[in-house]
mmCIF file of C-alpha atoms and ligand atoms in Angstrom:
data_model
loop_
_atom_site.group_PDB
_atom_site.id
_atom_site.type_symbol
_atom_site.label_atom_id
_atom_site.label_comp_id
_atom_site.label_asym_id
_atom_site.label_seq_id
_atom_site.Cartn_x
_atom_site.Cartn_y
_atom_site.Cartn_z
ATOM 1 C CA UNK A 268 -5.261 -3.710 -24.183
ATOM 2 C CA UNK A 269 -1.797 -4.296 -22.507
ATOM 3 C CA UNK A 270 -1.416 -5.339 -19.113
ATOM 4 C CA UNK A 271 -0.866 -3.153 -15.524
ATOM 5 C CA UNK A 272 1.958 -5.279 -14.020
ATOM 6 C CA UNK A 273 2.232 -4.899 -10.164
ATOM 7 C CA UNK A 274 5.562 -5.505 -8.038
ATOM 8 C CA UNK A 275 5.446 -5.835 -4.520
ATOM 9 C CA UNK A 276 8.753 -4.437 -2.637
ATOM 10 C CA UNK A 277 7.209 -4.089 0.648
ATOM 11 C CA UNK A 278 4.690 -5.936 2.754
ATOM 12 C CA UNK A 279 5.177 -5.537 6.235
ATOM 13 C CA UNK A 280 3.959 -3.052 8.139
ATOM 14 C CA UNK A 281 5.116 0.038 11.503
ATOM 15 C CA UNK A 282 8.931 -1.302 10.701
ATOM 16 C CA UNK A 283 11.424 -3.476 8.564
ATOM 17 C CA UNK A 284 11.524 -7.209 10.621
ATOM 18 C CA UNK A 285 14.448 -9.182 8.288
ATOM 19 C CA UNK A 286 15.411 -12.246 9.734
ATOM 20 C CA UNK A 287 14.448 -16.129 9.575
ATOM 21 C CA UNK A 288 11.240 -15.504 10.645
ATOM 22 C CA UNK A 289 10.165 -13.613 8.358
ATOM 23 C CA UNK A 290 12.055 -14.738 4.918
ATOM 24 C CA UNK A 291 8.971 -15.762 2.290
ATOM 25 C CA UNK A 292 6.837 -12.836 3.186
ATOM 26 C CA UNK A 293 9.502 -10.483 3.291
ATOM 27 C CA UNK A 294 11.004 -7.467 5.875
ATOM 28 C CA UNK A 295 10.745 -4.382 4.010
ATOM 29 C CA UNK A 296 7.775 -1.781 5.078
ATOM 30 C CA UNK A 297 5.368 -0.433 2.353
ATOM 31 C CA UNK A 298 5.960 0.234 -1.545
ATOM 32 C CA UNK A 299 4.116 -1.447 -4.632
ATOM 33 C CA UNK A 300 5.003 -0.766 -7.953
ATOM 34 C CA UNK A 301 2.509 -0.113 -10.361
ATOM 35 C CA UNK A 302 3.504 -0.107 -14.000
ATOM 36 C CA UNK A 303 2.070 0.238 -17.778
ATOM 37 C CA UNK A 304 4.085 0.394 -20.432
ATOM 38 C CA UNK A 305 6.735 3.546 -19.724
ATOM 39 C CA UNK A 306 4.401 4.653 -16.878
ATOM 40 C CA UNK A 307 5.849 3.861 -13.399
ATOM 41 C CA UNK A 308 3.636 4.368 -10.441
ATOM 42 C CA UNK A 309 4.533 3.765 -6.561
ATOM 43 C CA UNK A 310 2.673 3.528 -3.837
ATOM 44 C CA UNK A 311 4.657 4.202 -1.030
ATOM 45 C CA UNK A 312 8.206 4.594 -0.054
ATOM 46 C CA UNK A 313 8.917 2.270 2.475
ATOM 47 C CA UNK A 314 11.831 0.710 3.041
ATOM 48 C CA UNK A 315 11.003 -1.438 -0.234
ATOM 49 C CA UNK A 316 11.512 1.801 -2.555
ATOM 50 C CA UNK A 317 15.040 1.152 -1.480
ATOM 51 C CA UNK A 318 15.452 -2.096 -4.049
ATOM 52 C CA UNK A 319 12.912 -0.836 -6.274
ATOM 53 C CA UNK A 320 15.553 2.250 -6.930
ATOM 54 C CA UNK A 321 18.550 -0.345 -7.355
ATOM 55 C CA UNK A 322 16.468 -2.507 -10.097
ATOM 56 C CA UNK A 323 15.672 0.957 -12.020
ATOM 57 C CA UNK A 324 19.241 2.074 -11.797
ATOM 58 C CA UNK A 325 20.297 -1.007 -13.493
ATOM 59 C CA UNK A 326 17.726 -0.957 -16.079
ATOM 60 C CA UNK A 327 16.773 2.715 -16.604
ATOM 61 C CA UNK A 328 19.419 4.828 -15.627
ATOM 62 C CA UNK A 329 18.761 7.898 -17.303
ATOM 63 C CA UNK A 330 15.839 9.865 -18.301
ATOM 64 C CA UNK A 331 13.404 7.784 -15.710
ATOM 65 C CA UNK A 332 10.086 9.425 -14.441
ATOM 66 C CA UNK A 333 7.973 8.414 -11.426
ATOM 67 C CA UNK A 334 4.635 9.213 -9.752
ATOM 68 C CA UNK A 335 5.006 8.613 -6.627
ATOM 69 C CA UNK A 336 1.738 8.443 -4.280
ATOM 70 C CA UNK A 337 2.014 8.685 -0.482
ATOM 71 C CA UNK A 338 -0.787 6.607 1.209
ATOM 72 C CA UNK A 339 0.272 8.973 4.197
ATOM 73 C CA UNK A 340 3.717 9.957 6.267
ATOM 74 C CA UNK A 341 3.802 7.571 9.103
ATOM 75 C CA UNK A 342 7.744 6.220 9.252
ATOM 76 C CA UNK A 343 7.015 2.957 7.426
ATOM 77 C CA UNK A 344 5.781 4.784 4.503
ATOM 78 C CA UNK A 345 8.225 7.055 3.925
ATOM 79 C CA UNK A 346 11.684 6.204 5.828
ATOM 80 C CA UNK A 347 13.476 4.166 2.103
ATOM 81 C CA UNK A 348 12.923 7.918 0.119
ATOM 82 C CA UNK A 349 16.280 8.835 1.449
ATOM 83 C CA UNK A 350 17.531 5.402 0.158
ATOM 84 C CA UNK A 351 16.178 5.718 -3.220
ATOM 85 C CA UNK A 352 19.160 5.729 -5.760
ATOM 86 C CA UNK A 353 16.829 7.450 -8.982
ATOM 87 C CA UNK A 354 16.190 10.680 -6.478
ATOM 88 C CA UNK A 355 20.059 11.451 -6.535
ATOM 89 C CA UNK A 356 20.201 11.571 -10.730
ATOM 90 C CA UNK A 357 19.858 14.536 -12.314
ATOM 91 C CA UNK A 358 17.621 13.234 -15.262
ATOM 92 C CA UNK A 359 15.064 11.592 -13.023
ATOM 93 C CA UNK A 360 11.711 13.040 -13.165
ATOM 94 C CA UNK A 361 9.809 12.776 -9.805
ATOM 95 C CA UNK A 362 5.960 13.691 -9.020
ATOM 96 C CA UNK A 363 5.040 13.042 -5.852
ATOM 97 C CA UNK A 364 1.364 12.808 -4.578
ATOM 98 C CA UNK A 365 0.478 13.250 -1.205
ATOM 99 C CA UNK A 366 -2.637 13.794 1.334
ATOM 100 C CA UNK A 367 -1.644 17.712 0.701
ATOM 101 C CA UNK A 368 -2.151 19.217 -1.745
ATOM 102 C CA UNK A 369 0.908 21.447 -2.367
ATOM 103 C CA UNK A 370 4.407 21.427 -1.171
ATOM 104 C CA UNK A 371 3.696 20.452 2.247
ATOM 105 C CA UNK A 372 4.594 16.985 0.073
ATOM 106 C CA UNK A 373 8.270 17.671 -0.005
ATOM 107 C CA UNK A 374 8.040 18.302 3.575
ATOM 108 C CA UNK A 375 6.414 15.103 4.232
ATOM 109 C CA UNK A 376 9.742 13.497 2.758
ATOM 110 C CA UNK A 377 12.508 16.265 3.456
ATOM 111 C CA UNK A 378 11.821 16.575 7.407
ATOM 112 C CA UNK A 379 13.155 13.015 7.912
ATOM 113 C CA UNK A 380 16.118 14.219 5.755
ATOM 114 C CA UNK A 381 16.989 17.202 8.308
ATOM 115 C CA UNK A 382 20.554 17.493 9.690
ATOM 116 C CA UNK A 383 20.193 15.785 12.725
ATOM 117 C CA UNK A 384 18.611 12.249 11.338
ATOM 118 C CA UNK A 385 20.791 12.319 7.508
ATOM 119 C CA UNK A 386 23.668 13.325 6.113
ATOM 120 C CA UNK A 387 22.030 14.783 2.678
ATOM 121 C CA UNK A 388 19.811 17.120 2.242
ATOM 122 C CA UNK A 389 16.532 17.217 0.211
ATOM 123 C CA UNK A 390 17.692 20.162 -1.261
ATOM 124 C CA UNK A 391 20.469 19.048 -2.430
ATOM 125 C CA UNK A 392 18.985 15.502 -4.038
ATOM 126 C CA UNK A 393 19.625 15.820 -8.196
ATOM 127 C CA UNK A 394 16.229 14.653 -9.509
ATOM 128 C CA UNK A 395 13.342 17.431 -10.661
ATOM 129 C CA UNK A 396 10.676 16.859 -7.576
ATOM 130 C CA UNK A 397 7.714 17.898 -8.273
ATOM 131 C CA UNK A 398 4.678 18.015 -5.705
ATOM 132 C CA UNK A 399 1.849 17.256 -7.485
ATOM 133 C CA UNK A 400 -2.214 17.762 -6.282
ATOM 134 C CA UNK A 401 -5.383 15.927 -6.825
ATOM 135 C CA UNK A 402 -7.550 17.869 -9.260
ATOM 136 C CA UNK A 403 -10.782 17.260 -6.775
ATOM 137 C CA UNK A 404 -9.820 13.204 -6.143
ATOM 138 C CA UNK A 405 -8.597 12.143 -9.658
ATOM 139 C CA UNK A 406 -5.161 12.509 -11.175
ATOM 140 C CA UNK A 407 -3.412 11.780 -14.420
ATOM 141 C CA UNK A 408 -0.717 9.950 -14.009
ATOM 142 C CA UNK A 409 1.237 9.302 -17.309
ATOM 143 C CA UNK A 410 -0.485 7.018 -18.755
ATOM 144 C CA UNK A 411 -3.293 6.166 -15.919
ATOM 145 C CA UNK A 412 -5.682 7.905 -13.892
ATOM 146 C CA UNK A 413 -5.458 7.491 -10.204
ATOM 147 C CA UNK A 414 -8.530 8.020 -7.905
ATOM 148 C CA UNK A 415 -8.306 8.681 -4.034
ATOM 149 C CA UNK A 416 -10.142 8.140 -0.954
ATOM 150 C CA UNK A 417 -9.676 8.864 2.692
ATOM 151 C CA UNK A 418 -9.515 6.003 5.454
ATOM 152 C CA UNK A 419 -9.677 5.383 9.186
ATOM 153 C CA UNK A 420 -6.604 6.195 10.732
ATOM 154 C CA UNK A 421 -4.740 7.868 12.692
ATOM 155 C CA UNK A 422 -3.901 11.535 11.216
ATOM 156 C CA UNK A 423 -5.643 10.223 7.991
ATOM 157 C CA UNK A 424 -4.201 7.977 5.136
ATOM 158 C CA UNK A 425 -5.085 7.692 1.382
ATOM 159 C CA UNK A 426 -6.008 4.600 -0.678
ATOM 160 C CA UNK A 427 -5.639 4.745 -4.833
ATOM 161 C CA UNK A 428 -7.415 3.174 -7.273
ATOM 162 C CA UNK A 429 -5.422 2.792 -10.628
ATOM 163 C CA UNK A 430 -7.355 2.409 -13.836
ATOM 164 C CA UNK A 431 -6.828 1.329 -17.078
ATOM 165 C CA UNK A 432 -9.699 0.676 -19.574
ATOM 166 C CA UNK A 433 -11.952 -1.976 -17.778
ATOM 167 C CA UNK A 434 -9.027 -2.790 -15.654
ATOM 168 C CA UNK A 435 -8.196 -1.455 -11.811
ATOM 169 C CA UNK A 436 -5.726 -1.643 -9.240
ATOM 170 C CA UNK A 437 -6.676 -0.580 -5.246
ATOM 171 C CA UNK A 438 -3.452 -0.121 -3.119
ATOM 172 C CA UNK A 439 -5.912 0.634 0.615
ATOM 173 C CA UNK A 440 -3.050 0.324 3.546
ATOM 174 C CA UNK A 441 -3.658 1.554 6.699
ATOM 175 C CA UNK A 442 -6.903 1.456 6.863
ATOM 176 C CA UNK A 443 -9.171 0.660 10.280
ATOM 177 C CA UNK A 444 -12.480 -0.688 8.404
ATOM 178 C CA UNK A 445 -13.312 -2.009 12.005
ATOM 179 C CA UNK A 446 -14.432 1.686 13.209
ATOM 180 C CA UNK A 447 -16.734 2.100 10.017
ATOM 181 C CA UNK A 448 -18.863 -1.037 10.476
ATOM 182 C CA UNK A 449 -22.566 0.267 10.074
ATOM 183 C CA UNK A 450 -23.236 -2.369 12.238
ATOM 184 C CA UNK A 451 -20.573 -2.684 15.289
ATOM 185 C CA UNK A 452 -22.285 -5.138 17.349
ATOM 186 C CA UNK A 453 -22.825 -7.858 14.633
ATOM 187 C CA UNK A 454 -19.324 -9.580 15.550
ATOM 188 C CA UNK A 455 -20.177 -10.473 18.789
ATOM 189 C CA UNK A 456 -23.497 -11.703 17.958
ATOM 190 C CA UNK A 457 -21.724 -13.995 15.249
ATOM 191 C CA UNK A 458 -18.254 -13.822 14.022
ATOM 192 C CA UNK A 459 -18.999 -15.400 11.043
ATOM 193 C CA UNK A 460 -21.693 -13.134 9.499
ATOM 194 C CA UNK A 461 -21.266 -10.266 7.143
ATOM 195 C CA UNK A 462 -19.826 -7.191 8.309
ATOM 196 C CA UNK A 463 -21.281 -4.319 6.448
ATOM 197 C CA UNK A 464 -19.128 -1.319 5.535
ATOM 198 C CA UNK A 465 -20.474 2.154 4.707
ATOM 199 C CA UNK A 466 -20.660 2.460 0.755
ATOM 200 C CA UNK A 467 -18.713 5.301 -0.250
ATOM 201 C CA UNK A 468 -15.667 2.833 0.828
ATOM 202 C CA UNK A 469 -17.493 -0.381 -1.179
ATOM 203 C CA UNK A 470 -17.661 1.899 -4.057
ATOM 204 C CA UNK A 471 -13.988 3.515 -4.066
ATOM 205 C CA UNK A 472 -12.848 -0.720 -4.118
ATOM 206 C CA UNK A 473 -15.939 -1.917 -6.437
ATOM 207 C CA UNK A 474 -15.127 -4.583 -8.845
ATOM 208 C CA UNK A 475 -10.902 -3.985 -8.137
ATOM 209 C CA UNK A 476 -9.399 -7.058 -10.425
ATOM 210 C CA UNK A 477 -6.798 -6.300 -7.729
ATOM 211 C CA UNK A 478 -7.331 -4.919 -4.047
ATOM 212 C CA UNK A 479 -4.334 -4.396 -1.925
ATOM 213 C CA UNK A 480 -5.381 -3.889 1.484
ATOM 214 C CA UNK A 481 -4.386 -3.248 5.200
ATOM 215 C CA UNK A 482 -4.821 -6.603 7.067
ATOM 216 C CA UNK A 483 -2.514 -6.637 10.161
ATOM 217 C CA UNK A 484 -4.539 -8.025 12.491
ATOM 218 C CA UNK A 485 -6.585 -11.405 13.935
ATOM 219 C CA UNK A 486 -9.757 -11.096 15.399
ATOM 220 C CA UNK A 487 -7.874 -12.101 18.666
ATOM 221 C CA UNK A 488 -5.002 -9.428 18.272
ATOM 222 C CA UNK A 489 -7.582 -6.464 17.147
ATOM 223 C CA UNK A 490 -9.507 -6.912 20.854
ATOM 224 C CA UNK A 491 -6.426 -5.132 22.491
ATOM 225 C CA UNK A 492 -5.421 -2.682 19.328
ATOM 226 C CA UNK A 493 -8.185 -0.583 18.632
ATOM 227 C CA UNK A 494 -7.996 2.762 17.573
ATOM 228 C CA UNK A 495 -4.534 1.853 15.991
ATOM 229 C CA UNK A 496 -5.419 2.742 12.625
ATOM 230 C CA UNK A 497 -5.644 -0.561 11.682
ATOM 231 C CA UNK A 498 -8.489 -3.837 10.752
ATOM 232 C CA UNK A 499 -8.743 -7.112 11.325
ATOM 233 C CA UNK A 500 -7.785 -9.435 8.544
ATOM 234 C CA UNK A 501 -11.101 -10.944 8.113
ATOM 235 C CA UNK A 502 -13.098 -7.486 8.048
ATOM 236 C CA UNK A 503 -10.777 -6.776 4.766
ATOM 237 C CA UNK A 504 -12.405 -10.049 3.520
ATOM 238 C CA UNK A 505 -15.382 -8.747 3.971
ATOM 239 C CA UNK A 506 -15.172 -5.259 2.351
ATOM 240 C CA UNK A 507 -13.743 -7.324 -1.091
ATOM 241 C CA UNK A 508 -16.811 -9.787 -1.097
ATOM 242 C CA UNK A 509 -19.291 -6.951 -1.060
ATOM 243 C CA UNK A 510 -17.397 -4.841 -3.555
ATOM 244 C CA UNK A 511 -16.768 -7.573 -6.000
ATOM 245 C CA UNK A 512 -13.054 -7.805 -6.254
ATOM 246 C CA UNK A 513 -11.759 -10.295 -7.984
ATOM 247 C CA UNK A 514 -8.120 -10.875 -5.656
ATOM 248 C CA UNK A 515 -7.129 -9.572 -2.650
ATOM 249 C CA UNK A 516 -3.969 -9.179 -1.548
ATOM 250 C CA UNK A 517 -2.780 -9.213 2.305
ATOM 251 C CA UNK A 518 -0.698 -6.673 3.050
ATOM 252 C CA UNK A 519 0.720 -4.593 5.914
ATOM 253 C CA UNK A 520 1.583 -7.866 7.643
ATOM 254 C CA UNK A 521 2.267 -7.226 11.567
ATOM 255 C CA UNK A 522 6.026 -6.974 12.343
ATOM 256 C CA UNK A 523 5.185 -9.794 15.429
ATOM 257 C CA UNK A 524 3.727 -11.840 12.574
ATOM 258 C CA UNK A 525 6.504 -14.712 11.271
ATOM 259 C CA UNK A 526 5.616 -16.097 7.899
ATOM 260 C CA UNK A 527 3.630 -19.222 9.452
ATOM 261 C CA UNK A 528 1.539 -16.786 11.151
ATOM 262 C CA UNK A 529 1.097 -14.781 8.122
ATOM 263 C CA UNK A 530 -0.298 -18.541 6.564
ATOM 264 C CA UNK A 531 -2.649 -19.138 8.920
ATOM 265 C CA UNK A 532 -4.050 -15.485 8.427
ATOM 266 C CA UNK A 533 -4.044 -15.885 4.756
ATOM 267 C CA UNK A 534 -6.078 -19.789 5.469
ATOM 268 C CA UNK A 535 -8.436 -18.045 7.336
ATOM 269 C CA UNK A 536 -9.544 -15.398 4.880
ATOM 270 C CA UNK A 537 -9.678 -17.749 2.061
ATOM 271 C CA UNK A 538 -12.337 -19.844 4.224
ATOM 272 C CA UNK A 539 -14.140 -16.818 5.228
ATOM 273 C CA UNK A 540 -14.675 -15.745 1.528
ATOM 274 C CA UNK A 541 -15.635 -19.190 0.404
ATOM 275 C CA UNK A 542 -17.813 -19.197 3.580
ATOM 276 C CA UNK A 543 -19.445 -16.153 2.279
ATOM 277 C CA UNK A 544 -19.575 -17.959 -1.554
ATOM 278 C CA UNK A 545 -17.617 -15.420 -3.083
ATOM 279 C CA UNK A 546 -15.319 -16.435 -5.746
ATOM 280 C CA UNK A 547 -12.464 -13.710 -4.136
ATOM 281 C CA UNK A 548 -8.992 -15.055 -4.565
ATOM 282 C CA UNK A 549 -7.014 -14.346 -1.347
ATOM 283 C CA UNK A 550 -3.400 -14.685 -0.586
ATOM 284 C CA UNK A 551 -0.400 -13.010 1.411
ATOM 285 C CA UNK A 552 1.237 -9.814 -0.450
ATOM 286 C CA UNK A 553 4.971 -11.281 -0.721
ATOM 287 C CA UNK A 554 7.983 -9.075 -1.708
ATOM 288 C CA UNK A 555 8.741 -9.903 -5.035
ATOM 289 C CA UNK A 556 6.080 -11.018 -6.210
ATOM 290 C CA UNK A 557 4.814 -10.024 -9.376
ATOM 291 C CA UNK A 558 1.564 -9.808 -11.268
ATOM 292 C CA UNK A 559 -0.493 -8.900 -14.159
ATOM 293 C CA UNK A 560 -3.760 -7.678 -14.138
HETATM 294 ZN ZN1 ZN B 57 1.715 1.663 8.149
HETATM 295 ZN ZN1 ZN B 58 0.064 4.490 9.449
#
């Protein structure tokens, strides 16, 4: 069975940081690429969908079709649609998946596109959109099926699953697993032990050769960010050793986060699961990146 390859265009998370201090890990907010074969799947449109678009125009300029799956519409997800060259060509093919399930998608992307903030119009963009609904929490996507689950956060977000045969993808961003601990006083009797999560959300990420997840924060930072919608790193850690996964990908990274901060993040969370004698494989989510699963 052929291989899901996975892109990452955009790791960072709440807004684009380019600059020095943040060159290896990369600037651009939120978008994955998902692909098998002739089916193209994105996750997110962050400011990342923005070079994603300019590769596909250069290799697929005609005739191109895309699911595209909105974890949810907070700025950082959404704000490279209107920068996305394959939206503007006639031929293109465009379903886009949302956490509605009608046309309230379009107006997820299009009200960022009104007068006053850019100079085109939804309306007037050239590819077929087409707003697309879960049938109860699965989807067909081309080739794939695509499960979804809600999260912790503010206004709600969504977190896919993408599987193929005995293969699976999670993409999980934005996602504050520190307000579903079954057991919210265990971290300050001791850091280091097992935080357990409730197991509807083990089960949507169980046995993921690949999770993609949320992990913004330190355990020092999260003390003065709760309720933002989003975890600390080493809870993510956590959620992947009791589900199974097999790698884990840091995402979301903190825009006050420069790439040597991102290390230490990733150090830490690679001792914590070998602390916890899981064989999880952990590293940073870096744009451009890619993998086979
Ligand atoms: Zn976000
Ligand atoms: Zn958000």
């Amino acid at each position: 069975m052929s291989d899901l390859f996975v892109r990452f265009w955009g790791v960072r998370g709440s807004i684009p940081t380019p600059g020095p201090r943040t060159r290896r890990y990369g600037g651009n907010t939120s978008c994955v690429e998902v692909r098998l074969g002739d089916t193209l799947l994105v996750f997110d449109a962050g400011t990342g969908l923005r070079e994603l678009g300019v590769q596909l125009q250069r290799t697929r300029p005609k005739d191109l079709t895309v699911h595209l799956f909105l974890s949810h519409p907070h700025w950082d997800h959404i704000q490279g649609f209107p920068f996305f060259g394959p939206a503007y060509v006639d031929s293109t093919t465009l379903y886009v998946y949302g956490p509605r399930g009608d046309d309230k998608n379009y107006q997820l992307l299009s009200g960022q596109m009104a007068n006053a903030y850019f100079p085109v119009r939804f309306s007037d963009l050239g590819a077929n959109i087409v707003a697309r609904s879960f049938a109860g929490t699965q989807v067909k996507a081309g080739e794939l099926n695509v499960k979804c689950f809600g999260q912790k956060h503010p206004g709600g977000s969504m977190g896919f699953r993408v599987e193929h045969g005995d293969k699976s993808v999670v993409f999980a961003t934005d996602s504050e697993l520190d307000q579903q601990l079954l057991d919210p006083t265990v971290i300050a009797r001791d850091p280091d032990a097992m935080r357990a999560l409730p197991e509807d959300l083990v089960q949507a990420v169980k046995g993921a050769d690949l999770l993609i997840a949320d992990a913004q924060y330190t355990d020092l930072e999260y003390g003065t960010k709760v309720g933002w919608g989003h975890p600390r790193a080493t809870t993510v850690v956590d959620l992947a050793v009791q589900a199974g996964v097999r790698q884990l990908a840091l995402t979301h990274h903190d825009p006050m986060h420069s790439d040597r901060d991102i290390d230490l993040i990733v150090l830490e969370c690679q001792e914590r699961a070998a602390a916890h004698g899981a064989e999880l494989e952990v590293f940073g989510a870096r744009e451009g990146v890619t993998l086979k699963v």
